[in-house]
Amino acid sequence: MDVYYKDLDSAKENAAKEALKYINDAEIIGVGTGSTVEKFIDLLSRVYNDYRDRYFTASSIDTMLKLRKIGFKVLHQSIVDHMDVYIDGADEVDGELNMVKGGGAALTLEKILAYYSRKRVFIVDYTKIVKYLGEKHPIPLEVIPQALAMVYKILKDKGYNPTIRYPVKGKYGPVIADTGGVIIDIRPGRIDPLKLEMELKTIPGIVETGLFINFADIVIVGYKDKVDVRSRARSFYEK
Ligand code: 5RP
């Protein structure tokens, strides 16, 4: 078991190391949330002088605090109109580089930051690769708190097996995202990601979904002793 965790640690670190290559020319850098991103931030701290003049923004308070602690210039998201590059992790990645995200409850800001970035790079360890989205990880949704029971019921009626996410410790009551919503995780079984995304986005009360379709430009998959860099060309219709 210990060996497995060490492997995973190196896999995350290798992916994070490779991602450093993508921020060289960026003036404004968006940074996501999670344990793989933590590795990235740790590596950044070791090359602080190379990036001290850049601007950072982040998908969570947690990442903002970590970047500030190192001494980086961190901008609140509300005053950033684009990023040159966005680096984030993911919970699942399929063969078309579509992803499930939101294991850290930061999905709404993650989708916003990724969308408004000129380049989007995702760093994952090899366990995140799946045949279809929702295979291993539930699909998180951010929901307006006042709509919780209504949204929960409709998701249940549709057979999507919703559960309200609770923290492991440190707080009573549901997980509240930095953006103010409650997180509902759904397990809809094998899905058509785009169809499900479109359906979920029409349900009032759902702020955002953890389905990231056509968001990745680059996915760096880390292994114990190598990385596999996968890329996707944006279609004419994508931003
Ligand atoms: C946070 C996320 C994370 O990127 C995702 O959960 C992956 O995290 P980790 O790198 O810890 O596996 O979407 O909302």
PDB file of N, CA, C and O in Angstrom, residues 20-61:
ATOM      1  N   LEU A  20       5.483  23.105 -15.530  1.00  0.00           N
ATOM      2  CA  LEU A  20       6.280  24.338 -15.399  1.00  0.00           C
ATOM      3  C   LEU A  20       6.707  24.863 -16.768  1.00  0.00           C
ATOM      4  O   LEU A  20       6.846  26.069 -16.973  1.00  0.00           O
ATOM      5  N   LYS A  21       6.874  23.939 -17.732  1.00  0.00           N
ATOM      6  CA  LYS A  21       7.310  24.344 -19.083  1.00  0.00           C
ATOM      7  C   LYS A  21       6.285  25.232 -19.775  1.00  0.00           C
ATOM      8  O   LYS A  21       6.609  25.939 -20.707  1.00  0.00           O
ATOM      9  N   TYR A  22       5.035  25.153 -19.318  1.00  0.00           N
ATOM     10  CA  TYR A  22       3.968  25.883 -20.011  1.00  0.00           C
ATOM     11  C   TYR A  22       3.720  27.279 -19.463  1.00  0.00           C
ATOM     12  O   TYR A  22       2.864  27.998 -19.966  1.00  0.00           O
ATOM     13  N   ILE A  23       4.444  27.658 -18.419  1.00  0.00           N
ATOM     14  CA  ILE A  23       4.166  28.983 -17.843  1.00  0.00           C
ATOM     15  C   ILE A  23       5.284  29.987 -18.119  1.00  0.00           C
ATOM     16  O   ILE A  23       5.196  31.139 -17.711  1.00  0.00           O
ATOM     17  N   ASN A  24       6.319  29.514 -18.821  1.00  0.00           N
ATOM     18  CA  ASN A  24       7.493  30.369 -19.074  1.00  0.00           C
ATOM     19  C   ASN A  24       7.152  31.768 -19.557  1.00  0.00           C
ATOM     20  O   ASN A  24       7.658  32.748 -19.020  1.00  0.00           O
ATOM     21  N   ASP A  25       6.288  31.845 -20.575  1.00  0.00           N
ATOM     22  CA  ASP A  25       6.031  33.145 -21.199  1.00  0.00           C
ATOM     23  C   ASP A  25       4.753  33.808 -20.688  1.00  0.00           C
ATOM     24  O   ASP A  25       4.320  34.815 -21.246  1.00  0.00           O
ATOM     25  N   ALA A  26       4.137  33.247 -19.681  1.00  0.00           N
ATOM     26  CA  ALA A  26       2.838  33.765 -19.230  1.00  0.00           C
ATOM     27  C   ALA A  26       3.012  34.929 -18.262  1.00  0.00           C
ATOM     28  O   ALA A  26       3.813  34.859 -17.330  1.00  0.00           O
ATOM     29  N   GLU A  27       2.220  35.973 -18.492  1.00  0.00           N
ATOM     30  CA  GLU A  27       2.260  37.098 -17.556  1.00  0.00           C
ATOM     31  C   GLU A  27       1.233  36.885 -16.442  1.00  0.00           C
ATOM     32  O   GLU A  27       1.481  37.160 -15.278  1.00  0.00           O
ATOM     33  N   ILE A  28       0.059  36.364 -16.837  1.00  0.00           N
ATOM     34  CA  ILE A  28      -0.980  36.079 -15.833  1.00  0.00           C
ATOM     35  C   ILE A  28      -1.244  34.580 -15.821  1.00  0.00           C
ATOM     36  O   ILE A  28      -1.591  33.982 -16.853  1.00  0.00           O
ATOM     37  N   ILE A  29      -1.058  33.989 -14.667  1.00  0.00           N
ATOM     38  CA  ILE A  29      -1.130  32.528 -14.554  1.00  0.00           C
ATOM     39  C   ILE A  29      -2.283  32.153 -13.615  1.00  0.00           C
ATOM     40  O   ILE A  29      -2.348  32.621 -12.474  1.00  0.00           O
ATOM     41  N   GLY A  30      -3.193  31.328 -14.104  1.00  0.00           N
ATOM     42  CA  GLY A  30      -4.289  30.825 -13.272  1.00  0.00           C
ATOM     43  C   GLY A  30      -3.882  29.474 -12.687  1.00  0.00           C
ATOM     44  O   GLY A  30      -3.294  28.653 -13.387  1.00  0.00           O
ATOM     45  N   VAL A  31      -4.197  29.289 -11.428  1.00  0.00           N
ATOM     46  CA  VAL A  31      -3.818  28.035 -10.770  1.00  0.00           C
ATOM     47  C   VAL A  31      -5.056  27.428 -10.110  1.00  0.00           C
ATOM     48  O   VAL A  31      -5.821  28.126  -9.435  1.00  0.00           O
ATOM     49  N   GLY A  32      -5.243  26.137 -10.327  1.00  0.00           N
ATOM     50  CA  GLY A  32      -6.399  25.428  -9.794  1.00  0.00           C
ATOM     51  C   GLY A  32      -6.204  24.964  -8.357  1.00  0.00           C
ATOM     52  O   GLY A  32      -5.481  25.604  -7.577  1.00  0.00           O
ATOM     53  N   THR A  33      -6.823  23.863  -8.039  1.00  0.00           N
ATOM     54  CA  THR A  33      -6.913  23.411  -6.647  1.00  0.00           C
ATOM     55  C   THR A  33      -6.729  21.898  -6.578  1.00  0.00           C
ATOM     56  O   THR A  33      -7.166  21.187  -7.488  1.00  0.00           O
ATOM     57  N   GLY A  34      -6.117  21.437  -5.491  1.00  0.00           N
ATOM     58  CA  GLY A  34      -6.021  19.988  -5.284  1.00  0.00           C
ATOM     59  C   GLY A  34      -4.606  19.549  -4.958  1.00  0.00           C
ATOM     60  O   GLY A  34      -3.678  20.355  -4.903  1.00  0.00           O
ATOM     61  N   SER A  35      -4.435  18.247  -4.765  1.00  0.00           N
ATOM     62  CA  SER A  35      -3.139  17.736  -4.314  1.00  0.00           C
ATOM     63  C   SER A  35      -2.089  17.763  -5.421  1.00  0.00           C
ATOM     64  O   SER A  35      -0.898  17.943  -5.143  1.00  0.00           O
ATOM     65  N   THR A  36      -2.503  17.605  -6.682  1.00  0.00           N
ATOM     66  CA  THR A  36      -1.520  17.660  -7.773  1.00  0.00           C
ATOM     67  C   THR A  36      -1.083  19.109  -7.982  1.00  0.00           C
ATOM     68  O   THR A  36       0.107  19.386  -8.190  1.00  0.00           O
ATOM     69  N   VAL A  37      -2.037  20.009  -7.876  1.00  0.00           N
ATOM     70  CA  VAL A  37      -1.717  21.439  -7.961  1.00  0.00           C
ATOM     71  C   VAL A  37      -0.811  21.849  -6.794  1.00  0.00           C
ATOM     72  O   VAL A  37       0.087  22.672  -6.955  1.00  0.00           O
ATOM     73  N   GLU A  38      -1.016  21.225  -5.651  1.00  0.00           N
ATOM     74  CA  GLU A  38      -0.132  21.514  -4.509  1.00  0.00           C
ATOM     75  C   GLU A  38       1.319  21.212  -4.857  1.00  0.00           C
ATOM     76  O   GLU A  38       2.229  21.940  -4.470  1.00  0.00           O
ATOM     77  N   LYS A  39       1.511  20.108  -5.565  1.00  0.00           N
ATOM     78  CA  LYS A  39       2.882  19.753  -6.006  1.00  0.00           C
ATOM     79  C   LYS A  39       3.421  20.849  -6.928  1.00  0.00           C
ATOM     80  O   LYS A  39       4.582  21.224  -6.856  1.00  0.00           O
ATOM     81  N   PHE A  40       2.546  21.334  -7.809  1.00  0.00           N
ATOM     82  CA  PHE A  40       2.935  22.379  -8.751  1.00  0.00           C
ATOM     83  C   PHE A  40       3.347  23.648  -7.985  1.00  0.00           C
ATOM     84  O   PHE A  40       4.368  24.272  -8.292  1.00  0.00           O
ATOM     85  N   ILE A  41       2.553  23.988  -6.978  1.00  0.00           N
ATOM     86  CA  ILE A  41       2.852  25.194  -6.187  1.00  0.00           C
ATOM     87  C   ILE A  41       4.169  25.013  -5.431  1.00  0.00           C
ATOM     88  O   ILE A  41       4.986  25.933  -5.330  1.00  0.00           O
ATOM     89  N   ASP A  42       4.377  23.802  -4.958  1.00  0.00           N
ATOM     90  CA  ASP A  42       5.613  23.513  -4.239  1.00  0.00           C
ATOM     91  C   ASP A  42       6.824  23.709  -5.164  1.00  0.00           C
ATOM     92  O   ASP A  42       7.829  24.314  -4.784  1.00  0.00           O
ATOM     93  N   LEU A  43       6.696  23.212  -6.396  1.00  0.00           N
ATOM     94  CA  LEU A  43       7.788  23.386  -7.367  1.00  0.00           C
ATOM     95  C   LEU A  43       7.990  24.868  -7.698  1.00  0.00           C
ATOM     96  O   LEU A  43       9.115  25.343  -7.821  1.00  0.00           O
ATOM     97  N   LEU A  44       6.861  25.589  -7.799  1.00  0.00           N
ATOM     98  CA  LEU A  44       6.945  27.028  -8.086  1.00  0.00           C
ATOM     99  C   LEU A  44       7.716  27.764  -6.990  1.00  0.00           C
ATOM    100  O   LEU A  44       8.476  28.687  -7.277  1.00  0.00           O
ATOM    101  N   SER A  45       7.492  27.336  -5.754  1.00  0.00           N
ATOM    102  CA  SER A  45       8.147  28.013  -4.631  1.00  0.00           C
ATOM    103  C   SER A  45       9.672  27.883  -4.732  1.00  0.00           C
ATOM    104  O   SER A  45      10.418  28.734  -4.274  1.00  0.00           O
ATOM    105  N   ARG A  46      10.114  26.805  -5.372  1.00  0.00           N
ATOM    106  CA  ARG A  46      11.568  26.595  -5.489  1.00  0.00           C
ATOM    107  C   ARG A  46      12.182  27.465  -6.584  1.00  0.00           C
ATOM    108  O   ARG A  46      13.385  27.621  -6.639  1.00  0.00           O
ATOM    109  N   VAL A  47      11.330  27.976  -7.486  1.00  0.00           N
ATOM    110  CA  VAL A  47      11.852  28.858  -8.544  1.00  0.00           C
ATOM    111  C   VAL A  47      11.190  30.237  -8.423  1.00  0.00           C
ATOM    112  O   VAL A  47      10.901  30.880  -9.424  1.00  0.00           O
ATOM    113  N   TYR A  48      10.959  30.634  -7.192  1.00  0.00           N
ATOM    114  CA  TYR A  48      10.252  31.884  -6.896  1.00  0.00           C
ATOM    115  C   TYR A  48      10.792  33.068  -7.704  1.00  0.00           C
ATOM    116  O   TYR A  48      10.030  33.831  -8.299  1.00  0.00           O
ATOM    117  N   ASN A  49      12.132  33.190  -7.731  1.00  0.00           N
ATOM    118  CA  ASN A  49      12.724  34.365  -8.391  1.00  0.00           C
ATOM    119  C   ASN A  49      12.367  34.468  -9.867  1.00  0.00           C
ATOM    120  O   ASN A  49      12.246  35.563 -10.405  1.00  0.00           O
ATOM    121  N   ASP A  50      12.164  33.331 -10.505  1.00  0.00           N
ATOM    122  CA  ASP A  50      11.827  33.347 -11.942  1.00  0.00           C
ATOM    123  C   ASP A  50      10.406  33.856 -12.186  1.00  0.00           C
ATOM    124  O   ASP A  50      10.081  34.260 -13.305  1.00  0.00           O
ATOM    125  N   TYR A  51       9.567  33.784 -11.160  1.00  0.00           N
ATOM    126  CA  TYR A  51       8.135  34.118 -11.371  1.00  0.00           C
ATOM    127  C   TYR A  51       7.624  35.223 -10.454  1.00  0.00           C
ATOM    128  O   TYR A  51       6.440  35.515 -10.442  1.00  0.00           O
ATOM    129  N   ARG A  52       8.522  35.863  -9.732  1.00  0.00           N
ATOM    130  CA  ARG A  52       8.107  36.863  -8.744  1.00  0.00           C
ATOM    131  C   ARG A  52       7.409  38.069  -9.385  1.00  0.00           C
ATOM    132  O   ARG A  52       6.644  38.769  -8.734  1.00  0.00           O
ATOM    133  N   ASP A  53       7.709  38.322 -10.674  1.00  0.00           N
ATOM    134  CA  ASP A  53       7.092  39.485 -11.328  1.00  0.00           C
ATOM    135  C   ASP A  53       5.790  39.143 -12.055  1.00  0.00           C
ATOM    136  O   ASP A  53       5.157  40.018 -12.637  1.00  0.00           O
ATOM    137  N   ARG A  54       5.405  37.879 -12.040  1.00  0.00           N
ATOM    138  CA  ARG A  54       4.175  37.476 -12.742  1.00  0.00           C
ATOM    139  C   ARG A  54       2.969  37.689 -11.821  1.00  0.00           C
ATOM    140  O   ARG A  54       3.100  37.825 -10.613  1.00  0.00           O
ATOM    141  N   TYR A  55       1.784  37.657 -12.439  1.00  0.00           N
ATOM    142  CA  TYR A  55       0.551  37.743 -11.663  1.00  0.00           C
ATOM    143  C   TYR A  55      -0.121  36.384 -11.641  1.00  0.00           C
ATOM    144  O   TYR A  55      -0.145  35.683 -12.659  1.00  0.00           O
ATOM    145  N   PHE A  56      -0.658  36.058 -10.481  1.00  0.00           N
ATOM    146  CA  PHE A  56      -1.364  34.780 -10.332  1.00  0.00           C
ATOM    147  C   PHE A  56      -2.809  35.052  -9.933  1.00  0.00           C
ATOM    148  O   PHE A  56      -3.122  36.038  -9.275  1.00  0.00           O
ATOM    149  N   THR A  57      -3.684  34.142 -10.344  1.00  0.00           N
ATOM    150  CA  THR A  57      -5.017  34.113  -9.761  1.00  0.00           C
ATOM    151  C   THR A  57      -5.329  32.642  -9.530  1.00  0.00           C
ATOM    152  O   THR A  57      -4.575  31.769  -9.969  1.00  0.00           O
ATOM    153  N   ALA A  58      -6.406  32.346  -8.815  1.00  0.00           N
ATOM    154  CA  ALA A  58      -6.583  30.948  -8.412  1.00  0.00           C
ATOM    155  C   ALA A  58      -8.049  30.573  -8.333  1.00  0.00           C
ATOM    156  O   ALA A  58      -8.926  31.436  -8.227  1.00  0.00           O
ATOM    157  N   SER A  59      -8.289  29.254  -8.346  1.00  0.00           N
ATOM    158  CA  SER A  59      -9.672  28.761  -8.334  1.00  0.00           C
ATOM    159  C   SER A  59     -10.208  28.560  -6.923  1.00  0.00           C
ATOM    160  O   SER A  59     -11.339  28.104  -6.761  1.00  0.00           O
ATOM    161  N   SER A  60      -9.397  28.877  -5.916  1.00  0.00           N
ATOM    162  CA  SER A  60      -9.890  28.708  -4.535  1.00  0.00           C
ATOM    163  C   SER A  60      -9.118  29.615  -3.584  1.00  0.00           C
ATOM    164  O   SER A  60      -7.995  30.046  -3.888  1.00  0.00           O
ATOM    165  N   ILE A  61      -9.727  29.841  -2.443  1.00  0.00           N
ATOM    166  CA  ILE A  61      -9.048  30.612  -1.393  1.00  0.00           C
ATOM    167  C   ILE A  61      -7.804  29.849  -0.958  1.00  0.00           C
ATOM    168  O   ILE A  61      -6.746  30.418  -0.706  1.00  0.00           O
TER     169      ILE A  61
END
